[in-house]
Coordinates of C-alpha atoms in Angstrom, one line a residue:
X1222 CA 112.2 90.7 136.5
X1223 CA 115.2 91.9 134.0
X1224 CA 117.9 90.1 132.3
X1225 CA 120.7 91.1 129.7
X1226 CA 122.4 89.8 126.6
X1227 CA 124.3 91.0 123.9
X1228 CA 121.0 89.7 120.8
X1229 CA 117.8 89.1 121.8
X1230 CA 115.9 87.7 118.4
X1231 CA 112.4 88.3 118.4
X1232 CA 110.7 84.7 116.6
X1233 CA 111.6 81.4 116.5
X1234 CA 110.6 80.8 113.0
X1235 CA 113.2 79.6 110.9
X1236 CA 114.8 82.8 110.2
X1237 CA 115.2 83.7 114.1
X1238 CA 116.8 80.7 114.6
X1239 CA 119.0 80.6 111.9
X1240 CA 120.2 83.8 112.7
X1241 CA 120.4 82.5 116.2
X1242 CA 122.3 79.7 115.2
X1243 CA 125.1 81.9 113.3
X1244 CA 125.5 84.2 115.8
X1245 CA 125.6 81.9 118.5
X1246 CA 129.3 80.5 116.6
X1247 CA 130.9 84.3 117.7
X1248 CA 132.8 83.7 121.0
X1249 CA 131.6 85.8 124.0
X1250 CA 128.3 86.5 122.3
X1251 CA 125.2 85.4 124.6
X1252 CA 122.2 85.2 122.3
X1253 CA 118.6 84.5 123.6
X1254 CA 115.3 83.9 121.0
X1255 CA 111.9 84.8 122.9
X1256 CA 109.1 83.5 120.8
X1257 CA 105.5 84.7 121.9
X1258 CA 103.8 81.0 121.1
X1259 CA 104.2 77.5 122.8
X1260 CA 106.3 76.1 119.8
X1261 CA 109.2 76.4 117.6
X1262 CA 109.6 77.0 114.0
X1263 CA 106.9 79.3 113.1
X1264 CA 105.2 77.9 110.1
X1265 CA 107.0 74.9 109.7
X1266 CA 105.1 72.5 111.5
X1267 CA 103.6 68.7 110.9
X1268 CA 100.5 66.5 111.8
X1269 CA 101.5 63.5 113.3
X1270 CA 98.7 60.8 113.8
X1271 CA 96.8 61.0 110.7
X1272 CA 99.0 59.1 108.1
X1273 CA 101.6 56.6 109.0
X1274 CA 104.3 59.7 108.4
X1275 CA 104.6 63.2 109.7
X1276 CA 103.4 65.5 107.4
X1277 CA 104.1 69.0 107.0
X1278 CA 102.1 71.6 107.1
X1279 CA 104.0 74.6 106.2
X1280 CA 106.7 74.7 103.5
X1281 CA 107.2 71.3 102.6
X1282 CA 109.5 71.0 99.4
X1283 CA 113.1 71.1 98.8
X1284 CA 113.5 73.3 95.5
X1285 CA 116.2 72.1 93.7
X1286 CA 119.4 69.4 94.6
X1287 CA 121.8 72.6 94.8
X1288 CA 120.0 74.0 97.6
X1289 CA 120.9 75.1 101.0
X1290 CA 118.7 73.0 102.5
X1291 CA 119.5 69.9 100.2
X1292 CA 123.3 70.0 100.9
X1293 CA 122.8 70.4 104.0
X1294 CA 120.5 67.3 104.1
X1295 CA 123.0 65.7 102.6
X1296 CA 125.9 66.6 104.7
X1297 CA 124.0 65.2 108.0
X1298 CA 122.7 62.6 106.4
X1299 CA 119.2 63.0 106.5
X1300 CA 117.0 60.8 103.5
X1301 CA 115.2 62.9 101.0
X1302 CA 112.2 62.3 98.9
X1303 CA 112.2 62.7 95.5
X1304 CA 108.8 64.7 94.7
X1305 CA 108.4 65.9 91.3
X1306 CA 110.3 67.2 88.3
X1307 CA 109.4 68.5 84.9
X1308 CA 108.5 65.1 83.9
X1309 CA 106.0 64.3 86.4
X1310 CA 104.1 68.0 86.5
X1311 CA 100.7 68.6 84.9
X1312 CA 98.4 70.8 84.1
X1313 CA 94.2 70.7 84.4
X1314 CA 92.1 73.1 83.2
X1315 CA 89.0 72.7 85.0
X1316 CA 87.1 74.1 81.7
X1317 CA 87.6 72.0 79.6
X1318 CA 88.1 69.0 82.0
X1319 CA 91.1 68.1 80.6
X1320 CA 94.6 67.1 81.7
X1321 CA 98.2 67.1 80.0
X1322 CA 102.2 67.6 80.8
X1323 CA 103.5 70.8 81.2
X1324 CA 106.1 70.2 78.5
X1325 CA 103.3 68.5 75.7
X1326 CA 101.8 71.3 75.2
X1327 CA 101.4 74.5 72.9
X1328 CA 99.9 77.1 75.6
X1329 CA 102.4 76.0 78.0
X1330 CA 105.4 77.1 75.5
X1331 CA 103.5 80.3 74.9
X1332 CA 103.4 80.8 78.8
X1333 CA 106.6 80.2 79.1
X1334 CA 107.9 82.5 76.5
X1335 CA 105.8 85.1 77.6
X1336 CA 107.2 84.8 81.2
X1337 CA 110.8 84.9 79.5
X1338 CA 110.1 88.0 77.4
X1339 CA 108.1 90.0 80.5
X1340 CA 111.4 89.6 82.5
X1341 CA 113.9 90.8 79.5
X1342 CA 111.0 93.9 78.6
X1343 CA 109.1 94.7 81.3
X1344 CA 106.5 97.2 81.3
X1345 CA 108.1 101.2 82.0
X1346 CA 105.4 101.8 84.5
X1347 CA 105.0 99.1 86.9
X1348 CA 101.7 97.6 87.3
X1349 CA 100.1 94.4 88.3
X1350 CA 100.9 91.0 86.8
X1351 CA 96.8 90.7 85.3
X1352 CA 97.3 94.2 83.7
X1353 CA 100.6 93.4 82.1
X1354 CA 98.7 90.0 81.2
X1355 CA 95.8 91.7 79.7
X1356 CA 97.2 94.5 78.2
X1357 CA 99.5 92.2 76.2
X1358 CA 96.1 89.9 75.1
X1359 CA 97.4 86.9 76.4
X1360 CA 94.8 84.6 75.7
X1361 CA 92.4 83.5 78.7
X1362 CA 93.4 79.5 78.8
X1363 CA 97.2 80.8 79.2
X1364 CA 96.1 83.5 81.8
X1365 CA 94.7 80.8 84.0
X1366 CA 97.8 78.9 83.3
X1367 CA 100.1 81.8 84.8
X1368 CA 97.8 82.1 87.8
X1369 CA 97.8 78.7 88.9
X1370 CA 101.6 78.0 88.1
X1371 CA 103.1 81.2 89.3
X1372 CA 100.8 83.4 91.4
X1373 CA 99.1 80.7 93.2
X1374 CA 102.4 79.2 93.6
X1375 CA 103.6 82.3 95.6
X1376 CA 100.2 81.9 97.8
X1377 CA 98.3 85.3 96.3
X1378 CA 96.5 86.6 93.1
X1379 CA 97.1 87.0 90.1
X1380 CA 96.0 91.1 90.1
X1381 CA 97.6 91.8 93.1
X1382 CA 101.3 91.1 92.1
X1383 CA 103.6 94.1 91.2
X1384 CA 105.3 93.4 87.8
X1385 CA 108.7 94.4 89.6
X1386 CA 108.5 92.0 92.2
X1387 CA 106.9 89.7 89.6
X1388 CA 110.3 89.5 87.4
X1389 CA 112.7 89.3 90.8
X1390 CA 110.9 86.1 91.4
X1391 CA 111.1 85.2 87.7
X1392 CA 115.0 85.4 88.3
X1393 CA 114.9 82.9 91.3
X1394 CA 112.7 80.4 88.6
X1395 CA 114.9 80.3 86.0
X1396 CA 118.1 79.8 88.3
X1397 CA 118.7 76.6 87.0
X1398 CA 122.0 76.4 89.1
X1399 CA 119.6 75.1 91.9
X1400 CA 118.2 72.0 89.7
X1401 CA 114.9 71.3 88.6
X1402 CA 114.2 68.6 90.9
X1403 CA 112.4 68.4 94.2
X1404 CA 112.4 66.9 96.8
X1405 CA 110.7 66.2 100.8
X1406 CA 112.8 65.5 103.7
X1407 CA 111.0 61.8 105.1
X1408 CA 111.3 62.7 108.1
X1409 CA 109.7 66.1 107.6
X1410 CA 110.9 69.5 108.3
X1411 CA 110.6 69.1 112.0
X1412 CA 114.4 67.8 111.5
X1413 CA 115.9 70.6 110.3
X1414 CA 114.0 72.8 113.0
X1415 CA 115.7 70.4 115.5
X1416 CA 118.9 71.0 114.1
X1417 CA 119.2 74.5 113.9
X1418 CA 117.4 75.1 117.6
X1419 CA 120.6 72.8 118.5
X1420 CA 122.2 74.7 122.1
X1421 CA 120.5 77.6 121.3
X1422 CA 118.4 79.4 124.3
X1423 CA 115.1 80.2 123.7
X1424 CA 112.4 81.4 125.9
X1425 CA 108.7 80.4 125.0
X1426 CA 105.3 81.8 125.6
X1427 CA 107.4 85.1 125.8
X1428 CA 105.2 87.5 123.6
X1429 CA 107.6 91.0 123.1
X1430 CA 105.4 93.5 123.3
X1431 CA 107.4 96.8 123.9
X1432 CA 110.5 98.0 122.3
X1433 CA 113.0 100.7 124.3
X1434 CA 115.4 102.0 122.8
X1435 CA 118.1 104.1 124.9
X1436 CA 120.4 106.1 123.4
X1437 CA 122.2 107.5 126.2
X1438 CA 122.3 103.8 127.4
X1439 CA 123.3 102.0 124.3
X1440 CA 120.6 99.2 124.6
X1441 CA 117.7 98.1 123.9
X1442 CA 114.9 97.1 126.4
X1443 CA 112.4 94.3 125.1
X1444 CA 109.2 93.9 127.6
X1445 CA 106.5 91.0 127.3
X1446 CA 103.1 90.6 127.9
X1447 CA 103.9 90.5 131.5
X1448 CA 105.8 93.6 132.0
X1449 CA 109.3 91.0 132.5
X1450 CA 112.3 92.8 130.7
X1451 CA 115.3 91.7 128.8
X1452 CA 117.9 94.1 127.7
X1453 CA 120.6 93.9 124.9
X1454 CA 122.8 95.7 122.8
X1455 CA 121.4 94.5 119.9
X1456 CA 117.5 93.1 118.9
X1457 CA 116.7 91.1 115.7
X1458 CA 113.1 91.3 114.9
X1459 CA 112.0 87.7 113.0
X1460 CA 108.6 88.4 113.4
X1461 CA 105.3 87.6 110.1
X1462 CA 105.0 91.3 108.4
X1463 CA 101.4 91.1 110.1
X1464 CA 102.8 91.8 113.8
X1465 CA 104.2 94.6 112.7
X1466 CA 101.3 96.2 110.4
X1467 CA 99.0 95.8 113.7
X1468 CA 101.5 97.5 115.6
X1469 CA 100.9 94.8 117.9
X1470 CA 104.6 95.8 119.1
X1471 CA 105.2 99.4 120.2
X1472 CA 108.4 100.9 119.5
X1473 CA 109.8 103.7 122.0
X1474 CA 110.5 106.1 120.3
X1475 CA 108.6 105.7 117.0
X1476 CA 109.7 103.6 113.6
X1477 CA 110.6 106.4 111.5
X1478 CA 107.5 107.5 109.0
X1479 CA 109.7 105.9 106.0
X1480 CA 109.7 102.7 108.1
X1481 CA 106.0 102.3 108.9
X1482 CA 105.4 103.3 105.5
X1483 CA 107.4 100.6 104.1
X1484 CA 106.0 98.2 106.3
X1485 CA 102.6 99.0 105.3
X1486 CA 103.5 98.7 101.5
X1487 CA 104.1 94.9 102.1
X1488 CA 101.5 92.6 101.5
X1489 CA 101.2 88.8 102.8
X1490 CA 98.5 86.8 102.2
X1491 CA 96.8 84.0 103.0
X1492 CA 97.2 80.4 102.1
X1493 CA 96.3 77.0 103.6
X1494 CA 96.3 73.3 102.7
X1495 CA 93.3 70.6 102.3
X1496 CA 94.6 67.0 103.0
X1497 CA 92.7 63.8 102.1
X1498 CA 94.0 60.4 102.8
X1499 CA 92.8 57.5 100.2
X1500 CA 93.2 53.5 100.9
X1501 CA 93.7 53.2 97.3
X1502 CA 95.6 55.3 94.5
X1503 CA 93.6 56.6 91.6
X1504 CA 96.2 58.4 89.9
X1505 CA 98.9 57.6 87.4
X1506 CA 102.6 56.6 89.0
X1507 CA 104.0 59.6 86.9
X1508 CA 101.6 62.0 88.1
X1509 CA 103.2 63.8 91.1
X1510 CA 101.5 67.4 90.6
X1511 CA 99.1 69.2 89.1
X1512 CA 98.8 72.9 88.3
X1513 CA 94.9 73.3 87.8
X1514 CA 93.3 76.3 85.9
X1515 CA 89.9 77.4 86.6
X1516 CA 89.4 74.9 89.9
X1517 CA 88.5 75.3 93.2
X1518 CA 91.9 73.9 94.3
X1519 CA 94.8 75.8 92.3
X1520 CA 97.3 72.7 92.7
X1521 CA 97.5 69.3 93.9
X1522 CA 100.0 66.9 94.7
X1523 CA 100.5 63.4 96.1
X1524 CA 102.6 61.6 98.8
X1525 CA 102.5 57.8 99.5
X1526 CA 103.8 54.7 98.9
X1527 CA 106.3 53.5 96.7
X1528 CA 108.4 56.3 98.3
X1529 CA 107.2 56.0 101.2
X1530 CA 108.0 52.5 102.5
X1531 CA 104.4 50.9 104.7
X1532 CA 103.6 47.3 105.1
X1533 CA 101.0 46.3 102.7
X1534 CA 98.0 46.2 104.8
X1535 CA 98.9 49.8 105.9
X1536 CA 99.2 51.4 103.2
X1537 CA 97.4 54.9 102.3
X1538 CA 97.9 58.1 100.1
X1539 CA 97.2 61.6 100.9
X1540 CA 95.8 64.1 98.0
X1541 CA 97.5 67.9 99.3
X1542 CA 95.3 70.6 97.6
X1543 CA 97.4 74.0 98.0
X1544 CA 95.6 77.1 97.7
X1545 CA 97.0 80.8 98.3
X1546 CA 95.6 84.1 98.0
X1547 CA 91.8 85.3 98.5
X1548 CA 90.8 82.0 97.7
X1549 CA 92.4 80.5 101.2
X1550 CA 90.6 83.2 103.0
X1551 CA 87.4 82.2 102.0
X1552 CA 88.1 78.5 102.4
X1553 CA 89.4 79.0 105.7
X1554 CA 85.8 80.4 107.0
X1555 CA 84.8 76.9 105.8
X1556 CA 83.1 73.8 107.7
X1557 CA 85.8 71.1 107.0
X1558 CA 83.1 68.7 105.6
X1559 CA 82.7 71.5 103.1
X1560 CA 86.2 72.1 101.7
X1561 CA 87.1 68.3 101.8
X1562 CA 84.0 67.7 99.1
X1563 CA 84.9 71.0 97.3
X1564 CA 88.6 69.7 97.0
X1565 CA 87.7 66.0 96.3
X1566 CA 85.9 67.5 92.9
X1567 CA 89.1 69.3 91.5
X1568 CA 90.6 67.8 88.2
X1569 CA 89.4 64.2 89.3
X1570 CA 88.7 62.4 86.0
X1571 CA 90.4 59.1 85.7
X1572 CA 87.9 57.9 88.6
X1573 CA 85.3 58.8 91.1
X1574 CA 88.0 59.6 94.6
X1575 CA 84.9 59.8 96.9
X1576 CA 84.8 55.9 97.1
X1577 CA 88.3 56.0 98.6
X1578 CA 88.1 58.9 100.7
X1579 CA 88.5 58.2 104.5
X1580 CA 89.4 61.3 105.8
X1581 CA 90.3 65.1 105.0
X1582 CA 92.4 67.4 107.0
X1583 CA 91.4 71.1 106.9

């Protein structure tokens, strides 16, 4: 079985079909998305059935009011969440059992001006982040400040990020032209995935597995799992860095060696999410997240009434522990029972939350 367009995208994450959804706005362009698995959206994607709300799984946040994603929100309409701000984040240092602001206090500012001064003189020979972090003496409480708020934040560790890549992110932080305020879309993510898959074609359970190219023929074959071929003129590839590093896709004729090798340079790692769901809040109505230092959970934040509008009797919170890196590999090998009591004990100090724990999400 073979078939023909002019761009066949490979993944129907948000990138494939975003790029889908542009291209499908040039006339007399056919565009077709395969995605190997049975769903859209790649890893945005919600629980429904455990809280009164969907809840997402993947990215969650809106980063800023000047966003793409928060005009665009805007434009159609759709109600947004405020989530947390500068005022409303803390920090916990599992040490010293102790929680405060982010702007209260003194090893914050030193962070901060650290951060500032590693972007404006980085190091001549690049390194990791922990080697440019120890090299410079930073003290320990700060170091476990910057791995909590920054690496754990981009989902890995602290000695595995490249101090290049390190201050390009640095420059996307301190971008204040996006805002400093976040926010969730209350009807979840799954909204803007329905928007953007909008009268575009996509083919499902359709897992590309070979990938032809013909010179003399000017296209490009795709075949699946099942030997079915489409051909184009052009191919996107939207497809996690990992497909490619298995070489779970052959290419025909070879990626060139400069290819492969930059595709093997990439790292992506691991990182999951631990959700509990309380009948009763224990936290303070200011306290939205926490960055915590030296815990089993790197950061934690809240979702729940007053923003999200139940009838009395219904109501219930959820506790999101968010953890990146090695750490999520581990926890992942887990028995849920396990990581729910691991994640209950992290920066818990105004009162005991295993008397109001119902559930936990794994």
């Amino acid at each position: 079985m073979s078939s023909s367009v002019d761009v066949l995208i490979i993944g129907a994450g948000v990138s494939g079909l975003y790029a889908g959804q542009l291209l499908n706005e040039v006339d007399n362009l056919s565009v077709l998305i395969v995605e190997a698995g049975q769903i859209i959206g790649g890893r945005v994607r919600q629980n429904q059935g455990f809280v009164p709300w969907k809840i997402d799984l993947g990215g969650e946040f809106i980063h800023g009011e000047n966003t793409f994603v928060k005009k665009l929100s805007d434009s159609k309409g759709w109600k947004t969440i405020p989530s947390f701000n500068p005022e409303t984040e803390y920090a916990y240092l599992g040490r010293e059992r102790k929680s405060f602001l982010f702007l209260n206090d003194k090893d914050v500012e030193y962070m901060m001006d650290f951060v500032e001064k590693s972007g404006i003189e980085p190091p001549k020979i690049d390194c990791t982040l922990l080697d440019h972090v120890v090299k410079n003496k930073v003290p320990f409480r700060v170091l476990g400040l910057i791995d909590t708020s920054y690496a754990k934040t981009w989902s890995t560790d602290i000695d595995k990020i490249g101090m290049r890549e390190y201050i390009r992110e640095m420059e996307k932080e301190f971008d204040l032209d996006n805002g400093e305020d976040n926010f969730r879309l209350e009807e979840s993510y799954a909204q803007l995935i329905e928007y953007m898959s909008t009268n575009l074609k996509i083919k499902l359970n359709w897992q590309a597995k070979k990938v032809i190219y013909s010179k003399e023929e000017g296209k490009v074959h795709v075949v699946n799992q099942h030997g079915e071929q489409i051909a184009a003129k052009k191919v996107i590839l939207t497809i996690p860095i990992t497909v490619l590093q298995s070489a779970d896709i052959e290419f025909v004729p070879p990626l060139p060696a400069e290819k492969v090798q930059a595709i093997q340079s990439l790292q992506m790692d691991s990182a999951l999410k631990v959700i509990l769901k309380f009948r009763a809040k224990f936290w303070g109505d200011n306290n939205r997240v926490f960055c915590c230092a030296d815990c089993f959970i790197p950061q934690i934040w809240f979702d729940g009434p007053p923003e999200r509008n139940l009838p009395k009797d219904k109501e219930v919170w959820i506790c999101v522990g968010f953890i990146g890196g090695d750490l999520a590999a581990n926890i992942s090998t887990m028995a849920k029972e396990k990581a729910v009591v691991s994640t209950q004990s992290t920066g818990h100090e105004q009162e005991q939350p295993q008397k109001h724990a119902r559930e936990g999400k794994h």
